[in-house]
Short mmCIF file of C-alpha atoms in Angstrom, two decimals:
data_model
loop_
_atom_site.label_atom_id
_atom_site.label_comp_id
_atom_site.label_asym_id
_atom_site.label_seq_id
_atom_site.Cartn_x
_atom_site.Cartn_y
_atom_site.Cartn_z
CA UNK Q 3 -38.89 -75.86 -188.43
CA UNK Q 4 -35.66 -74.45 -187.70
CA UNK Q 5 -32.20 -76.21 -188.94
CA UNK Q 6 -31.63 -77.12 -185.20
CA UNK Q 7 -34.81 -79.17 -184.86
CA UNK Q 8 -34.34 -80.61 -188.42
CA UNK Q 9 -30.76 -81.92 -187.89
CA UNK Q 10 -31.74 -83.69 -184.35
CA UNK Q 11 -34.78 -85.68 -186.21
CA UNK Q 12 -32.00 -86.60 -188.65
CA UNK Q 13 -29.37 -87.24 -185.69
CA UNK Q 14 -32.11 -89.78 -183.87
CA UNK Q 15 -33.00 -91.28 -187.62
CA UNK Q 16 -36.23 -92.93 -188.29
CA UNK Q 17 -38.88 -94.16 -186.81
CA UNK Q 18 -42.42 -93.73 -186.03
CA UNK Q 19 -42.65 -90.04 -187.09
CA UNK Q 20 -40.19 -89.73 -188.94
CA UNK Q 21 -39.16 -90.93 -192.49
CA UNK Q 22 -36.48 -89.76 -194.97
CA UNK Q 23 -36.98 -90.24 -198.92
CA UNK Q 24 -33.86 -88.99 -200.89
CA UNK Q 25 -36.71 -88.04 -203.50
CA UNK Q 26 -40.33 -89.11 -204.35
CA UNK Q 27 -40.09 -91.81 -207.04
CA UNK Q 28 -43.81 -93.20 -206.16
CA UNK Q 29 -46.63 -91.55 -205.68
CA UNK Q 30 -48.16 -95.54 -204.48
CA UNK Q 31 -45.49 -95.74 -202.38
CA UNK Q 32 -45.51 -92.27 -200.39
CA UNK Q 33 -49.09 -92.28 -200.12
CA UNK Q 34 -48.33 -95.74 -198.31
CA UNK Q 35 -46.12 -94.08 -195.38
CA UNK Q 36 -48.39 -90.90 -195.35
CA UNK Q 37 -51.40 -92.57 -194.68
CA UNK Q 38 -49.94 -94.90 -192.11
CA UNK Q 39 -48.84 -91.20 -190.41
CA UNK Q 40 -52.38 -90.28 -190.23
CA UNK Q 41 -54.04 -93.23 -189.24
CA UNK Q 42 -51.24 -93.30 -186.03
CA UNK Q 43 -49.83 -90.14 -184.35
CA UNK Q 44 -49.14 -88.31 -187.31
CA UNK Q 45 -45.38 -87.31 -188.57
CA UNK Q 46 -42.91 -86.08 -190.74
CA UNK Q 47 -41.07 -86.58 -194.16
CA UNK Q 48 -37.63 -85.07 -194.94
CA UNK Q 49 -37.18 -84.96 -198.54
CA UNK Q 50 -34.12 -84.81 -199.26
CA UNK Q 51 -31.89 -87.06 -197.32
CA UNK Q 52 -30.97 -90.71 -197.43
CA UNK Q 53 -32.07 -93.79 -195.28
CA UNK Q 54 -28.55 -93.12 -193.60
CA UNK Q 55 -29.33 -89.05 -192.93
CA UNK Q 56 -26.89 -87.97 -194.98
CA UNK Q 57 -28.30 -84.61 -196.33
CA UNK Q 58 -28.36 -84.38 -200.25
CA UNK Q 59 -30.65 -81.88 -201.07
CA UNK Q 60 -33.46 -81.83 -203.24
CA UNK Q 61 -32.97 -81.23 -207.49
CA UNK Q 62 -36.78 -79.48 -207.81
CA UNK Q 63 -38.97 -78.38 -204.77
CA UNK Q 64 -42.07 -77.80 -207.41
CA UNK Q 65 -41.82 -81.38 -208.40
CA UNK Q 66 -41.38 -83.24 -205.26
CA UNK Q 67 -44.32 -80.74 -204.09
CA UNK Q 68 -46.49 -81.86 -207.38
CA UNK Q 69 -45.55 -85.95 -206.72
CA UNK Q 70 -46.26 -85.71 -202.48
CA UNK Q 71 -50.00 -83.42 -203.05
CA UNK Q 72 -50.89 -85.81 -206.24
CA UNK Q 73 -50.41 -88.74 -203.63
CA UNK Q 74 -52.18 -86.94 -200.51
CA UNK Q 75 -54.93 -86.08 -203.10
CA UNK Q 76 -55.46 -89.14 -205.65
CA UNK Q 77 -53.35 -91.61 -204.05
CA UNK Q 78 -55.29 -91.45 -200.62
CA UNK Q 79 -58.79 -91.55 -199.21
CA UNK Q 80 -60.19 -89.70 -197.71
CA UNK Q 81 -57.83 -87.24 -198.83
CA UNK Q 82 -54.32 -85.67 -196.97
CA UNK Q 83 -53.53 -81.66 -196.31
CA UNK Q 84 -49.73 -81.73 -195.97
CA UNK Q 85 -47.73 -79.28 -195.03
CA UNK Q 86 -44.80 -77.99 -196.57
CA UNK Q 87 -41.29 -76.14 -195.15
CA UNK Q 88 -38.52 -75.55 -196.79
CA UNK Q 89 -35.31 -75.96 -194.48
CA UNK Q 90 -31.72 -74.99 -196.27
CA UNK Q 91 -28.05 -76.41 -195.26
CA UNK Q 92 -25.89 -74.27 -197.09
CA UNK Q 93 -26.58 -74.88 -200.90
CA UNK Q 94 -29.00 -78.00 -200.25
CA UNK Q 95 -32.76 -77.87 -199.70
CA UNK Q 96 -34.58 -80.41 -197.50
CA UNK Q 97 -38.55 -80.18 -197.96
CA UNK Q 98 -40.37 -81.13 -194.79
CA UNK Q 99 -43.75 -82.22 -195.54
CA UNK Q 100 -45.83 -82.60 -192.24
CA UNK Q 101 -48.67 -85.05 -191.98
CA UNK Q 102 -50.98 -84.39 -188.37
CA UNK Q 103 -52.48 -87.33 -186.89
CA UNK Q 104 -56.23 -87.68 -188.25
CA UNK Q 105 -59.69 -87.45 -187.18
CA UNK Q 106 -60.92 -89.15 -190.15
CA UNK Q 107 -59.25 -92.54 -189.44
CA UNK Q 108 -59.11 -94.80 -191.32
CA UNK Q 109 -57.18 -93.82 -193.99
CA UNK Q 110 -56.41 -95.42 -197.01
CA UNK Q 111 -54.00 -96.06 -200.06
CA UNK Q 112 -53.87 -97.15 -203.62
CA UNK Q 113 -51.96 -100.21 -204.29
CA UNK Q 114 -50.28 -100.56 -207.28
CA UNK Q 115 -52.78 -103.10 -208.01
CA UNK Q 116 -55.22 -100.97 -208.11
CA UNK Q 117 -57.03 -101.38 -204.41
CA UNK Q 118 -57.05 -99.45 -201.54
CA UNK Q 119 -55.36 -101.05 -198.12
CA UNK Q 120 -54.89 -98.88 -194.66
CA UNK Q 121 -51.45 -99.01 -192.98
CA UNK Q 122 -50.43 -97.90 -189.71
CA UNK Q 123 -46.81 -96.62 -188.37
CA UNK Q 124 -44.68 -99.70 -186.72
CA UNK Q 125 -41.12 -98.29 -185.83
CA UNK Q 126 -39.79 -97.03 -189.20
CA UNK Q 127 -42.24 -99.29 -191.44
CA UNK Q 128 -45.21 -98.80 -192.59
CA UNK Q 129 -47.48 -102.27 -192.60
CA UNK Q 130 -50.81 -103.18 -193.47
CA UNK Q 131 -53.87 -102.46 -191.44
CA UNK Q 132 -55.32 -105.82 -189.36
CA UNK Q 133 -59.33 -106.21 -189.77
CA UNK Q 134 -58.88 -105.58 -185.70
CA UNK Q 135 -56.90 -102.03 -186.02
CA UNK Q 136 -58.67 -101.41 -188.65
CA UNK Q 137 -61.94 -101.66 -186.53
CA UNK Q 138 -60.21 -99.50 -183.74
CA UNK Q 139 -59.57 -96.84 -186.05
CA UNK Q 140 -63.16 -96.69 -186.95
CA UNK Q 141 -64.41 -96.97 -183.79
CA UNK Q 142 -62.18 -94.62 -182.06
CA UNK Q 143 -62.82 -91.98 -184.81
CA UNK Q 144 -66.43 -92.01 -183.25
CA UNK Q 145 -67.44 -89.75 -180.58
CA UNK Q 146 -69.95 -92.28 -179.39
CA UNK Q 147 -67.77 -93.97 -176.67
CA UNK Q 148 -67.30 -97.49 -175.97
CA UNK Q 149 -69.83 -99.04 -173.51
CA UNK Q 150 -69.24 -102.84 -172.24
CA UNK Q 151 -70.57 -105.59 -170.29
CA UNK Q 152 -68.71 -107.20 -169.32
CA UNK Q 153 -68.95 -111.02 -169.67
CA UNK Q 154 -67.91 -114.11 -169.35
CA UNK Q 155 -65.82 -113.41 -172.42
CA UNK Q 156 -64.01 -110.48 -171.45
CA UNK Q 157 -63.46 -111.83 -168.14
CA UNK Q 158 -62.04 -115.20 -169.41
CA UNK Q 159 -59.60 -113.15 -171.73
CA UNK Q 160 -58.48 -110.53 -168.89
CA UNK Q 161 -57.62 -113.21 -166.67
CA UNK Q 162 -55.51 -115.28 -169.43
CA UNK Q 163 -54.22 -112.02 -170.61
CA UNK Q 164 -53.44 -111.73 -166.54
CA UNK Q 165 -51.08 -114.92 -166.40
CA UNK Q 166 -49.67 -115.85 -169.85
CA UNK Q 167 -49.19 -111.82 -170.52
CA UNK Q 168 -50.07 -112.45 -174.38
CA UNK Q 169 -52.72 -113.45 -176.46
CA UNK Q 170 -53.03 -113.68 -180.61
CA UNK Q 171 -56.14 -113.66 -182.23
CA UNK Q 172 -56.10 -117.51 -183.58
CA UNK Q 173 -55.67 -118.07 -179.31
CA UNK Q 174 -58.23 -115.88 -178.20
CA UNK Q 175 -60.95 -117.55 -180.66
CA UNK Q 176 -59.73 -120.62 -179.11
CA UNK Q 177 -59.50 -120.07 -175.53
CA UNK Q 178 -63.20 -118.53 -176.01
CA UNK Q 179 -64.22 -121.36 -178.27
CA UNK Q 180 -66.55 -118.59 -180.35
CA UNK Q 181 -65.77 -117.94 -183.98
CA UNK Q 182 -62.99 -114.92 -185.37
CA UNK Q 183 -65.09 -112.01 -185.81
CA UNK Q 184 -66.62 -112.41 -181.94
CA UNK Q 185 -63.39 -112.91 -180.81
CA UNK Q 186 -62.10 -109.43 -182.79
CA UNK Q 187 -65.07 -108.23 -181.46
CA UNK Q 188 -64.25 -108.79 -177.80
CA UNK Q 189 -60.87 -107.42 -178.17
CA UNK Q 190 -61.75 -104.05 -180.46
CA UNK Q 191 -64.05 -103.55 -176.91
CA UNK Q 192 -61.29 -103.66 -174.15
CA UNK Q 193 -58.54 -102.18 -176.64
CA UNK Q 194 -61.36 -99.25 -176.90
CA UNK Q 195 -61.89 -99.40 -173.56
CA UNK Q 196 -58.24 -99.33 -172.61
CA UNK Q 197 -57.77 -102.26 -171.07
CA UNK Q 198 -56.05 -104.26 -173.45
CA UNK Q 199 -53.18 -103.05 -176.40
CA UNK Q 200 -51.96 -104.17 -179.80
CA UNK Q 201 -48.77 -104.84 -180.27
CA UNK Q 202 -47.76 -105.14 -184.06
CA UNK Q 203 -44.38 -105.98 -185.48
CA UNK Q 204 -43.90 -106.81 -189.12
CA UNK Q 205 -44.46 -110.48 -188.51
CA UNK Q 206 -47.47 -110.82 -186.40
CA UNK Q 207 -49.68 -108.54 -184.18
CA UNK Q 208 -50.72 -110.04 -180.11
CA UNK Q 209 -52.77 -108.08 -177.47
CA UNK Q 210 -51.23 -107.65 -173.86
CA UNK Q 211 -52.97 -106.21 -170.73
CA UNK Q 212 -52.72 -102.46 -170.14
#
């Protein structure tokens, strides 16, 4: 990348492909934002400047390289490829390591206590995986395609979806008085299907009509 388009992803700060670590202190926690990268639309990590984009350089390229491929390697599964570039300003070095969207979704990280959860990108966070976008991920990963009948179910939820213009999982259960997994299971289909999206923030996640 050239200085130009490094300084304008600094300029418009974080955010869903974009992250800036002033240096790798974790390998649980990069692994964390790297693997929500890949399980969304892929992005970037500027090593080397602060949450507020001011540049600071980084002290040793060969270790932040040896901490970011031990946590793409060890620290996730299935296993990252990042890509490195090396972008100067003056004296200081900025390491950009680029993670591409995957094929192999879902993607996974090690916890500090000693599991493995998925994330996904939400605006300059990265948050745990739901069992439902975890399912998508799977599913959509697939080249087998989604095919649906569509039911008294779907049509039920379409239509609410249609007038209140928001639905949570807890209501859809409800409104289709069936259990939590068919419920999940009837949304996974018309998310796949692209009738319906998720909408996740950091304190809940609710599906809204296409």
């Amino acid at each position: 990348m050239s200085r130009t388009n490094v300084k304008k992803l600094i300029f418009d700060g974080e955010g869903v492909t974009v992250d800036f670590k002033k240096t790798i202190t974790s390998c649980e926690k990069i692994a964390r934002t790297m693997v929500s990268f890949a399980n969304n639309k892929g992005g970037k990590l500027l090593i080397g400047v602060t949450d507020d984009g001011t540049i600071k350089g980084v002290k040793s390229d060969d270790e932040e390289r040896y901490m970011i491929t031990k946590a793409a390697h060890l620290f996730s599964r299935p296993a990252l490829e990042p890509v490195f570039e090396e972008v100067y300003f003056d004296d200081k070095l900025v390491l950009v390591v680029e993670i591409t969207a995957s094929e192999l979704k879902p993607h996974y990280a090690l916890a500090e206590d000693g599991k493995w959860w998925a994330y996904v990108r939400v605006k300059d966070k990265s948050v745990l995986a739901s069992k439902i976008v975890l399912e998508v991920l799977k599913r959509s990963s697939n080249d087998q395609g989604v095919l649906i009948e569509y039911s008294e179910n779907e049509s039920t939820l379409l239509g609410h979806l249609e007038k209140a213009g928001r639905i949570t999982i807890k209501e859809c259960s409800e409104l289709l008085k069936v259990g939590r997994r068919r419920a999940q299971n009837v949304l996974v289909d018309l998310i796949l299907s692209g009738l319906v999206k998720i909408n996740t923030t950091e304190k809940e996640e609710y599906y809204t009509a296409c």
